[in-house]
């Protein structure tokens, strides 16, 4: 429950920031073009609001709704989610959205997307300035990686070290490297000191999405970082930080995952644990608990292998942050084509999937990296030409510019309703996938 609350709190905080920035983009451009903004809300407020106020001499009511599905900026004279038919039935007023030139209305509509994208670039830049960019090069993973069954079936072997994809050097294990492997014709790995080439099937991405086994994880030894307490099996047996576990009850366990799996096989059974300390192999007798745990925390690959850290000054962080943001957007767009496949549709997730992007303990860098990524997603999704999204309004404005006539208010009203039905259907479907996975579905 604690982990759930920590992730939920980060999700709400992150989405609140993104929604406020998005709606502020619409707000500030509307006021710039002297369009009246009637309401500015975080979250939706059907029937009642958690909080609202209207400053003296202000035309805008500010508030917080109770339904955390986004937010809205109610602009006078515009057909939006408020579906204010009464206002639209009145003659246009000079301060209304519909009375402004098409160019002004277009800028008001794209402002939310623009602000979300700029926010992502700013966050990425400040992350690089504050924390730098620390990563573990693939070539430094001396034990290689453990691969999923999907990748082993096409020729990968546990322990392979990734080198190249179609001749392009793979530097680090991230989404860009995964994408490069998936889309490559051949991948080159280092295997037992020699180079080996593996052919990648054209439908590799579909296989991975269908099997839901992921790609690979670094192989590293189970080396004790610290003990979980004084009254644990490991502490009572005399294990110390720096000890490297090499065998469980006579079975060799060269990697962290081998040790974890071996201990789970001997829950509440006394076993012999072999480990090395200062290069000498020793052994102890101990009994894992009912979960197969012995009360140790393992060193991470980043602690065991040599990492690389790139640092950025304040000014240098901005072009680096822009590159990171643009590359993130390009990668996300390239992945979107898989959404329209059977495997991609079943991989869609809702709030549960988004919440799982956040760490189970507070980590400032991880929180802001995830928030920047979600800001990229929000910007891209909102500019899609779907009625009820900003992109839908932009599409009709472009039609108006080209055709030199506006779509009728009745048409825009029906389009808004259709778009909202589509969006709610997708929302229900995506969150239904979360529930299906939560209760053990594949």
PDB file of N, CA, C and O in Angstrom, residues 2-58:
ATOM      1  N   UNK A   2       1.985   1.208   0.737  1.00  0.00           N
ATOM      2  CA  UNK A   2       2.860   2.380   0.804  1.00  0.00           C
ATOM      3  C   UNK A   2       3.428   2.718  -0.570  1.00  0.00           C
ATOM      4  O   UNK A   2       3.464   3.886  -0.971  1.00  0.00           O
ATOM      5  N   UNK A   3       3.867   1.678  -1.298  1.00  0.00           N
ATOM      6  CA  UNK A   3       4.408   1.900  -2.642  1.00  0.00           C
ATOM      7  C   UNK A   3       3.338   2.490  -3.552  1.00  0.00           C
ATOM      8  O   UNK A   3       3.596   3.422  -4.325  1.00  0.00           O
ATOM      9  N   UNK A   4       2.107   1.958  -3.453  1.00  0.00           N
ATOM     10  CA  UNK A   4       0.998   2.476  -4.269  1.00  0.00           C
ATOM     11  C   UNK A   4       0.767   3.953  -3.991  1.00  0.00           C
ATOM     12  O   UNK A   4       0.597   4.746  -4.930  1.00  0.00           O
ATOM     13  N   UNK A   5       0.758   4.336  -2.718  1.00  0.00           N
ATOM     14  CA  UNK A   5       0.498   5.737  -2.364  1.00  0.00           C
ATOM     15  C   UNK A   5       1.612   6.659  -2.846  1.00  0.00           C
ATOM     16  O   UNK A   5       1.346   7.776  -3.306  1.00  0.00           O
ATOM     17  N   UNK A   6       2.861   6.176  -2.752  1.00  0.00           N
ATOM     18  CA  UNK A   6       3.986   6.993  -3.208  1.00  0.00           C
ATOM     19  C   UNK A   6       3.894   7.234  -4.717  1.00  0.00           C
ATOM     20  O   UNK A   6       4.069   8.358  -5.203  1.00  0.00           O
ATOM     21  N   UNK A   7       3.595   6.178  -5.465  1.00  0.00           N
ATOM     22  CA  UNK A   7       3.474   6.325  -6.915  1.00  0.00           C
ATOM     23  C   UNK A   7       2.258   7.172  -7.280  1.00  0.00           C
ATOM     24  O   UNK A   7       2.316   8.003  -8.199  1.00  0.00           O
ATOM     25  N   UNK A   8       1.145   6.965  -6.566  1.00  0.00           N
ATOM     26  CA  UNK A   8      -0.070   7.731  -6.849  1.00  0.00           C
ATOM     27  C   UNK A   8       0.154   9.216  -6.588  1.00  0.00           C
ATOM     28  O   UNK A   8      -0.300  10.070  -7.368  1.00  0.00           O
ATOM     29  N   UNK A   9       0.847   9.536  -5.496  1.00  0.00           N
ATOM     30  CA  UNK A   9       1.114  10.938  -5.163  1.00  0.00           C
ATOM     31  C   UNK A   9       1.976  11.590  -6.242  1.00  0.00           C
ATOM     32  O   UNK A   9       1.725  12.739  -6.650  1.00  0.00           O
ATOM     33  N   UNK A  10       2.984  10.859  -6.729  1.00  0.00           N
ATOM     34  CA  UNK A  10       3.837  11.406  -7.790  1.00  0.00           C
ATOM     35  C   UNK A  10       3.044  11.594  -9.079  1.00  0.00           C
ATOM     36  O   UNK A  10       3.233  12.593  -9.794  1.00  0.00           O
ATOM     37  N   UNK A  11       2.164  10.636  -9.371  1.00  0.00           N
ATOM     38  CA  UNK A  11       1.345  10.738 -10.581  1.00  0.00           C
ATOM     39  C   UNK A  11       0.460  11.975 -10.530  1.00  0.00           C
ATOM     40  O   UNK A  11       0.390  12.748 -11.500  1.00  0.00           O
ATOM     41  N   UNK A  12      -0.228  12.182  -9.411  1.00  0.00           N
ATOM     42  CA  UNK A  12      -1.127  13.330  -9.277  1.00  0.00           C
ATOM     43  C   UNK A  12      -0.342  14.643  -9.357  1.00  0.00           C
ATOM     44  O   UNK A  12      -0.750  15.587 -10.037  1.00  0.00           O
ATOM     45  N   UNK A  13       0.808  14.699  -8.667  1.00  0.00           N
ATOM     46  CA  UNK A  13       1.621  15.915  -8.701  1.00  0.00           C
ATOM     47  C   UNK A  13       2.113  16.202 -10.114  1.00  0.00           C
ATOM     48  O   UNK A  13       2.020  17.344 -10.602  1.00  0.00           O
ATOM     49  N   UNK A  14       2.612  15.181 -10.791  1.00  0.00           N
ATOM     50  CA  UNK A  14       3.142  15.366 -12.140  1.00  0.00           C
ATOM     51  C   UNK A  14       2.050  15.819 -13.107  1.00  0.00           C
ATOM     52  O   UNK A  14       2.223  16.808 -13.840  1.00  0.00           O
ATOM     53  N   UNK A  15       0.911  15.115 -13.097  1.00  0.00           N
ATOM     54  CA  UNK A  15      -0.171  15.485 -14.014  1.00  0.00           C
ATOM     55  C   UNK A  15      -0.733  16.866 -13.694  1.00  0.00           C
ATOM     56  O   UNK A  15      -1.143  17.602 -14.605  1.00  0.00           O
ATOM     57  N   UNK A  16      -0.757  17.237 -12.421  1.00  0.00           N
ATOM     58  CA  UNK A  16      -1.238  18.568 -12.049  1.00  0.00           C
ATOM     59  C   UNK A  16      -0.346  19.646 -12.648  1.00  0.00           C
ATOM     60  O   UNK A  16      -0.829  20.653 -13.183  1.00  0.00           O
ATOM     61  N   UNK A  17       0.970  19.441 -12.581  1.00  0.00           N
ATOM     62  CA  UNK A  17       1.908  20.400 -13.166  1.00  0.00           C
ATOM     63  C   UNK A  17       1.680  20.512 -14.668  1.00  0.00           C
ATOM     64  O   UNK A  17       1.592  21.613 -15.229  1.00  0.00           O
ATOM     65  N   UNK A  18       1.551  19.360 -15.321  1.00  0.00           N
ATOM     66  CA  UNK A  18       1.411  19.359 -16.774  1.00  0.00           C
ATOM     67  C   UNK A  18       0.097  19.983 -17.220  1.00  0.00           C
ATOM     68  O   UNK A  18       0.056  20.729 -18.209  1.00  0.00           O
ATOM     69  N   UNK A  19      -0.976  19.681 -16.502  1.00  0.00           N
ATOM     70  CA  UNK A  19      -2.284  20.238 -16.854  1.00  0.00           C
ATOM     71  C   UNK A  19      -2.285  21.753 -16.659  1.00  0.00           C
ATOM     72  O   UNK A  19      -2.778  22.503 -17.524  1.00  0.00           O
ATOM     73  N   UNK A  20      -1.751  22.221 -15.548  1.00  0.00           N
ATOM     74  CA  UNK A  20      -1.721  23.661 -15.286  1.00  0.00           C
ATOM     75  C   UNK A  20      -0.909  24.403 -16.350  1.00  0.00           C
ATOM     76  O   UNK A  20      -1.323  25.463 -16.827  1.00  0.00           O
ATOM     77  N   UNK A  21       0.236  23.838 -16.725  1.00  0.00           N
ATOM     78  CA  UNK A  21       1.063  24.483 -17.748  1.00  0.00           C
ATOM     79  C   UNK A  21       0.333  24.482 -19.092  1.00  0.00           C
ATOM     80  O   UNK A  21       0.344  25.486 -19.816  1.00  0.00           O
ATOM     81  N   UNK A  22      -0.300  23.371 -19.419  1.00  0.00           N
ATOM     82  CA  UNK A  22      -1.028  23.274 -20.686  1.00  0.00           C
ATOM     83  C   UNK A  22      -2.159  24.304 -20.752  1.00  0.00           C
ATOM     84  O   UNK A  22      -2.266  25.062 -21.736  1.00  0.00           O
ATOM     85  N   UNK A  23      -2.973  24.327 -19.718  1.00  0.00           N
ATOM     86  CA  UNK A  23      -4.102  25.259 -19.724  1.00  0.00           C
ATOM     87  C   UNK A  23      -3.633  26.708 -19.616  1.00  0.00           C
ATOM     88  O   UNK A  23      -4.276  27.614 -20.166  1.00  0.00           O
ATOM     89  N   UNK A  24      -2.510  26.942 -18.939  1.00  0.00           N
ATOM     90  CA  UNK A  24      -1.973  28.303 -18.852  1.00  0.00           C
ATOM     91  C   UNK A  24      -1.546  28.788 -20.232  1.00  0.00           C
ATOM     92  O   UNK A  24      -1.647  29.988 -20.532  1.00  0.00           O
ATOM     93  N   UNK A  25      -1.070  27.873 -21.082  1.00  0.00           N
ATOM     94  CA  UNK A  25      -0.735  28.267 -22.443  1.00  0.00           C
ATOM     95  C   UNK A  25      -1.949  28.823 -23.175  1.00  0.00           C
ATOM     96  O   UNK A  25      -1.879  29.883 -23.814  1.00  0.00           O
ATOM     97  N   UNK A  26      -3.075  28.094 -23.080  1.00  0.00           N
ATOM     98  CA  UNK A  26      -4.309  28.602 -23.685  1.00  0.00           C
ATOM     99  C   UNK A  26      -4.709  29.938 -23.056  1.00  0.00           C
ATOM    100  O   UNK A  26      -5.107  30.883 -23.751  1.00  0.00           O
ATOM    101  N   UNK A  27      -4.611  30.004 -21.727  1.00  0.00           N
ATOM    102  CA  UNK A  27      -5.046  31.189 -20.983  1.00  0.00           C
ATOM    103  C   UNK A  27      -4.259  32.429 -21.409  1.00  0.00           C
ATOM    104  O   UNK A  27      -4.839  33.467 -21.726  1.00  0.00           O
ATOM    105  N   UNK A  28      -2.932  32.313 -21.410  1.00  0.00           N
ATOM    106  CA  UNK A  28      -2.112  33.504 -21.649  1.00  0.00           C
ATOM    107  C   UNK A  28      -2.255  33.990 -23.092  1.00  0.00           C
ATOM    108  O   UNK A  28      -2.274  35.198 -23.358  1.00  0.00           O
ATOM    109  N   UNK A  29      -2.405  33.060 -24.029  1.00  0.00           N
ATOM    110  CA  UNK A  29      -2.584  33.495 -25.425  1.00  0.00           C
ATOM    111  C   UNK A  29      -3.977  34.070 -25.635  1.00  0.00           C
ATOM    112  O   UNK A  29      -4.152  35.021 -26.415  1.00  0.00           O
ATOM    113  N   UNK A  30      -4.970  33.514 -24.958  1.00  0.00           N
ATOM    114  CA  UNK A  30      -6.321  34.078 -25.056  1.00  0.00           C
ATOM    115  C   UNK A  30      -6.341  35.507 -24.531  1.00  0.00           C
ATOM    116  O   UNK A  30      -6.912  36.408 -25.167  1.00  0.00           O
ATOM    117  N   UNK A  31      -5.721  35.743 -23.387  1.00  0.00           N
ATOM    118  CA  UNK A  31      -5.694  37.096 -22.837  1.00  0.00           C
ATOM    119  C   UNK A  31      -4.871  38.044 -23.720  1.00  0.00           C
ATOM    120  O   UNK A  31      -5.171  39.229 -23.815  1.00  0.00           O
ATOM    121  N   UNK A  32      -3.824  37.486 -24.340  1.00  0.00           N
ATOM    122  CA  UNK A  32      -2.994  38.291 -25.239  1.00  0.00           C
ATOM    123  C   UNK A  32      -3.834  38.840 -26.392  1.00  0.00           C
ATOM    124  O   UNK A  32      -3.692  39.999 -26.789  1.00  0.00           O
ATOM    125  N   UNK A  33      -4.727  37.993 -26.916  1.00  0.00           N
ATOM    126  CA  UNK A  33      -5.585  38.425 -28.023  1.00  0.00           C
ATOM    127  C   UNK A  33      -6.917  38.988 -27.530  1.00  0.00           C
ATOM    128  O   UNK A  33      -7.867  39.099 -28.302  1.00  0.00           O
ATOM    129  N   UNK A  34      -6.968  39.313 -26.241  1.00  0.00           N
ATOM    130  CA  UNK A  34      -8.130  39.971 -25.641  1.00  0.00           C
ATOM    131  C   UNK A  34      -9.409  39.129 -25.766  1.00  0.00           C
ATOM    132  O   UNK A  34     -10.495  39.643 -26.039  1.00  0.00           O
ATOM    133  N   UNK A  35      -9.243  37.822 -25.557  1.00  0.00           N
ATOM    134  CA  UNK A  35     -10.375  36.906 -25.504  1.00  0.00           C
ATOM    135  C   UNK A  35     -10.681  36.629 -24.033  1.00  0.00           C
ATOM    136  O   UNK A  35      -9.774  36.355 -23.247  1.00  0.00           O
ATOM    137  N   UNK A  36     -11.943  36.679 -23.679  1.00  0.00           N
ATOM    138  CA  UNK A  36     -12.326  36.465 -22.277  1.00  0.00           C
ATOM    139  C   UNK A  36     -12.185  34.994 -21.890  1.00  0.00           C
ATOM    140  O   UNK A  36     -12.618  34.104 -22.632  1.00  0.00           O
ATOM    141  N   UNK A  37     -11.579  34.753 -20.738  1.00  0.00           N
ATOM    142  CA  UNK A  37     -11.474  33.403 -20.180  1.00  0.00           C
ATOM    143  C   UNK A  37     -12.404  33.342 -18.976  1.00  0.00           C
ATOM    144  O   UNK A  37     -12.217  34.063 -17.996  1.00  0.00           O
ATOM    145  N   UNK A  38     -13.422  32.499 -19.046  1.00  0.00           N
ATOM    146  CA  UNK A  38     -14.425  32.460 -17.990  1.00  0.00           C
ATOM    147  C   UNK A  38     -14.012  31.586 -16.812  1.00  0.00           C
ATOM    148  O   UNK A  38     -14.322  31.902 -15.664  1.00  0.00           O
ATOM    149  N   UNK A  39     -13.336  30.482 -17.095  1.00  0.00           N
ATOM    150  CA  UNK A  39     -12.917  29.579 -16.024  1.00  0.00           C
ATOM    151  C   UNK A  39     -11.534  29.021 -16.324  1.00  0.00           C
ATOM    152  O   UNK A  39     -11.179  28.755 -17.476  1.00  0.00           O
ATOM    153  N   UNK A  40     -10.761  28.836 -15.243  1.00  0.00           N
ATOM    154  CA  UNK A  40      -9.446  28.198 -15.335  1.00  0.00           C
ATOM    155  C   UNK A  40      -9.395  27.166 -14.215  1.00  0.00           C
ATOM    156  O   UNK A  40      -9.301  27.521 -13.042  1.00  0.00           O
ATOM    157  N   UNK A  41      -9.448  25.883 -14.585  1.00  0.00           N
ATOM    158  CA  UNK A  41      -9.608  24.824 -13.579  1.00  0.00           C
ATOM    159  C   UNK A  41      -8.549  23.728 -13.719  1.00  0.00           C
ATOM    160  O   UNK A  41      -8.199  23.309 -14.832  1.00  0.00           O
ATOM    161  N   UNK A  42      -8.046  23.301 -12.569  1.00  0.00           N
ATOM    162  CA  UNK A  42      -7.303  22.054 -12.476  1.00  0.00           C
ATOM    163  C   UNK A  42      -8.311  20.962 -12.135  1.00  0.00           C
ATOM    164  O   UNK A  42      -9.047  21.092 -11.151  1.00  0.00           O
ATOM    165  N   UNK A  43      -8.370  19.924 -12.951  1.00  0.00           N
ATOM    166  CA  UNK A  43      -9.349  18.840 -12.853  1.00  0.00           C
ATOM    167  C   UNK A  43     -10.733  19.359 -13.276  1.00  0.00           C
ATOM    168  O   UNK A  43     -10.974  20.566 -13.350  1.00  0.00           O
ATOM    169  N   UNK A  44     -11.617  18.438 -13.549  1.00  0.00           N
ATOM    170  CA  UNK A  44     -12.968  18.785 -13.990  1.00  0.00           C
ATOM    171  C   UNK A  44     -13.902  18.903 -12.786  1.00  0.00           C
ATOM    172  O   UNK A  44     -13.677  18.275 -11.746  1.00  0.00           O
ATOM    173  N   UNK A  45     -14.953  19.712 -12.945  1.00  0.00           N
ATOM    174  CA  UNK A  45     -15.842  19.988 -11.807  1.00  0.00           C
ATOM    175  C   UNK A  45     -17.324  19.824 -12.146  1.00  0.00           C
ATOM    176  O   UNK A  45     -18.131  20.732 -11.917  1.00  0.00           O
ATOM    177  N   UNK A  46     -17.724  18.642 -12.679  1.00  0.00           N
ATOM    178  CA  UNK A  46     -19.168  18.468 -12.896  1.00  0.00           C
ATOM    179  C   UNK A  46     -19.913  18.509 -11.567  1.00  0.00           C
ATOM    180  O   UNK A  46     -19.540  17.838 -10.614  1.00  0.00           O
ATOM    181  N   UNK A  47     -20.954  19.331 -11.504  1.00  0.00           N
ATOM    182  CA  UNK A  47     -21.847  19.488 -10.351  1.00  0.00           C
ATOM    183  C   UNK A  47     -21.258  20.324  -9.215  1.00  0.00           C
ATOM    184  O   UNK A  47     -21.959  21.128  -8.634  1.00  0.00           O
ATOM    185  N   UNK A  48     -19.983  20.149  -8.895  1.00  0.00           N
ATOM    186  CA  UNK A  48     -19.425  20.965  -7.810  1.00  0.00           C
ATOM    187  C   UNK A  48     -17.902  21.023  -7.913  1.00  0.00           C
ATOM    188  O   UNK A  48     -17.278  20.237  -8.640  1.00  0.00           O
ATOM    189  N   UNK A  49     -17.325  21.991  -7.197  1.00  0.00           N
ATOM    190  CA  UNK A  49     -15.871  22.189  -7.187  1.00  0.00           C
ATOM    191  C   UNK A  49     -15.339  21.971  -5.776  1.00  0.00           C
ATOM    192  O   UNK A  49     -16.028  22.237  -4.786  1.00  0.00           O
ATOM    193  N   UNK A  50     -14.112  21.508  -5.675  1.00  0.00           N
ATOM    194  CA  UNK A  50     -13.463  21.400  -4.365  1.00  0.00           C
ATOM    195  C   UNK A  50     -13.068  22.773  -3.849  1.00  0.00           C
ATOM    196  O   UNK A  50     -13.078  23.026  -2.645  1.00  0.00           O
ATOM    197  N   UNK A  51     -12.728  23.650  -4.785  1.00  0.00           N
ATOM    198  CA  UNK A  51     -12.270  24.984  -4.405  1.00  0.00           C
ATOM    199  C   UNK A  51     -12.447  25.906  -5.600  1.00  0.00           C
ATOM    200  O   UNK A  51     -12.193  25.511  -6.740  1.00  0.00           O
ATOM    201  N   UNK A  52     -12.908  27.122  -5.348  1.00  0.00           N
ATOM    202  CA  UNK A  52     -12.999  28.095  -6.429  1.00  0.00           C
ATOM    203  C   UNK A  52     -12.998  29.504  -5.857  1.00  0.00           C
ATOM    204  O   UNK A  52     -13.394  29.736  -4.711  1.00  0.00           O
ATOM    205  N   UNK A  53     -12.488  30.417  -6.677  1.00  0.00           N
ATOM    206  CA  UNK A  53     -12.544  31.821  -6.282  1.00  0.00           C
ATOM    207  C   UNK A  53     -12.459  32.686  -7.535  1.00  0.00           C
ATOM    208  O   UNK A  53     -11.942  32.256  -8.571  1.00  0.00           O
ATOM    209  N   UNK A  54     -13.006  33.906  -7.426  1.00  0.00           N
ATOM    210  CA  UNK A  54     -12.985  34.845  -8.533  1.00  0.00           C
ATOM    211  C   UNK A  54     -12.495  36.179  -8.003  1.00  0.00           C
ATOM    212  O   UNK A  54     -13.196  36.849  -7.228  1.00  0.00           O
ATOM    213  N   UNK A  55     -11.286  36.570  -8.367  1.00  0.00           N
ATOM    214  CA  UNK A  55     -10.736  37.838  -7.860  1.00  0.00           C
ATOM    215  C   UNK A  55     -11.620  39.018  -8.236  1.00  0.00           C
ATOM    216  O   UNK A  55     -12.330  38.990  -9.243  1.00  0.00           O
ATOM    217  N   UNK A  56     -11.554  40.030  -7.424  1.00  0.00           N
ATOM    218  CA  UNK A  56     -12.338  41.241  -7.669  1.00  0.00           C
ATOM    219  C   UNK A  56     -11.923  41.862  -9.006  1.00  0.00           C
ATOM    220  O   UNK A  56     -10.742  41.925  -9.337  1.00  0.00           O
ATOM    221  N   UNK A  57     -12.888  42.272  -9.779  1.00  0.00           N
ATOM    222  CA  UNK A  57     -12.693  42.883 -11.093  1.00  0.00           C
ATOM    223  C   UNK A  57     -12.096  41.921 -12.125  1.00  0.00           C
ATOM    224  O   UNK A  57     -11.572  42.352 -13.149  1.00  0.00           O
ATOM    225  N   UNK A  58     -12.167  40.638 -11.846  1.00  0.00           N
ATOM    226  CA  UNK A  58     -11.659  39.643 -12.792  1.00  0.00           C
ATOM    227  C   UNK A  58     -12.816  38.984 -13.527  1.00  0.00           C
ATOM    228  O   UNK A  58     -13.910  38.819 -12.971  1.00  0.00           O
TER     229      UNK A  58
END
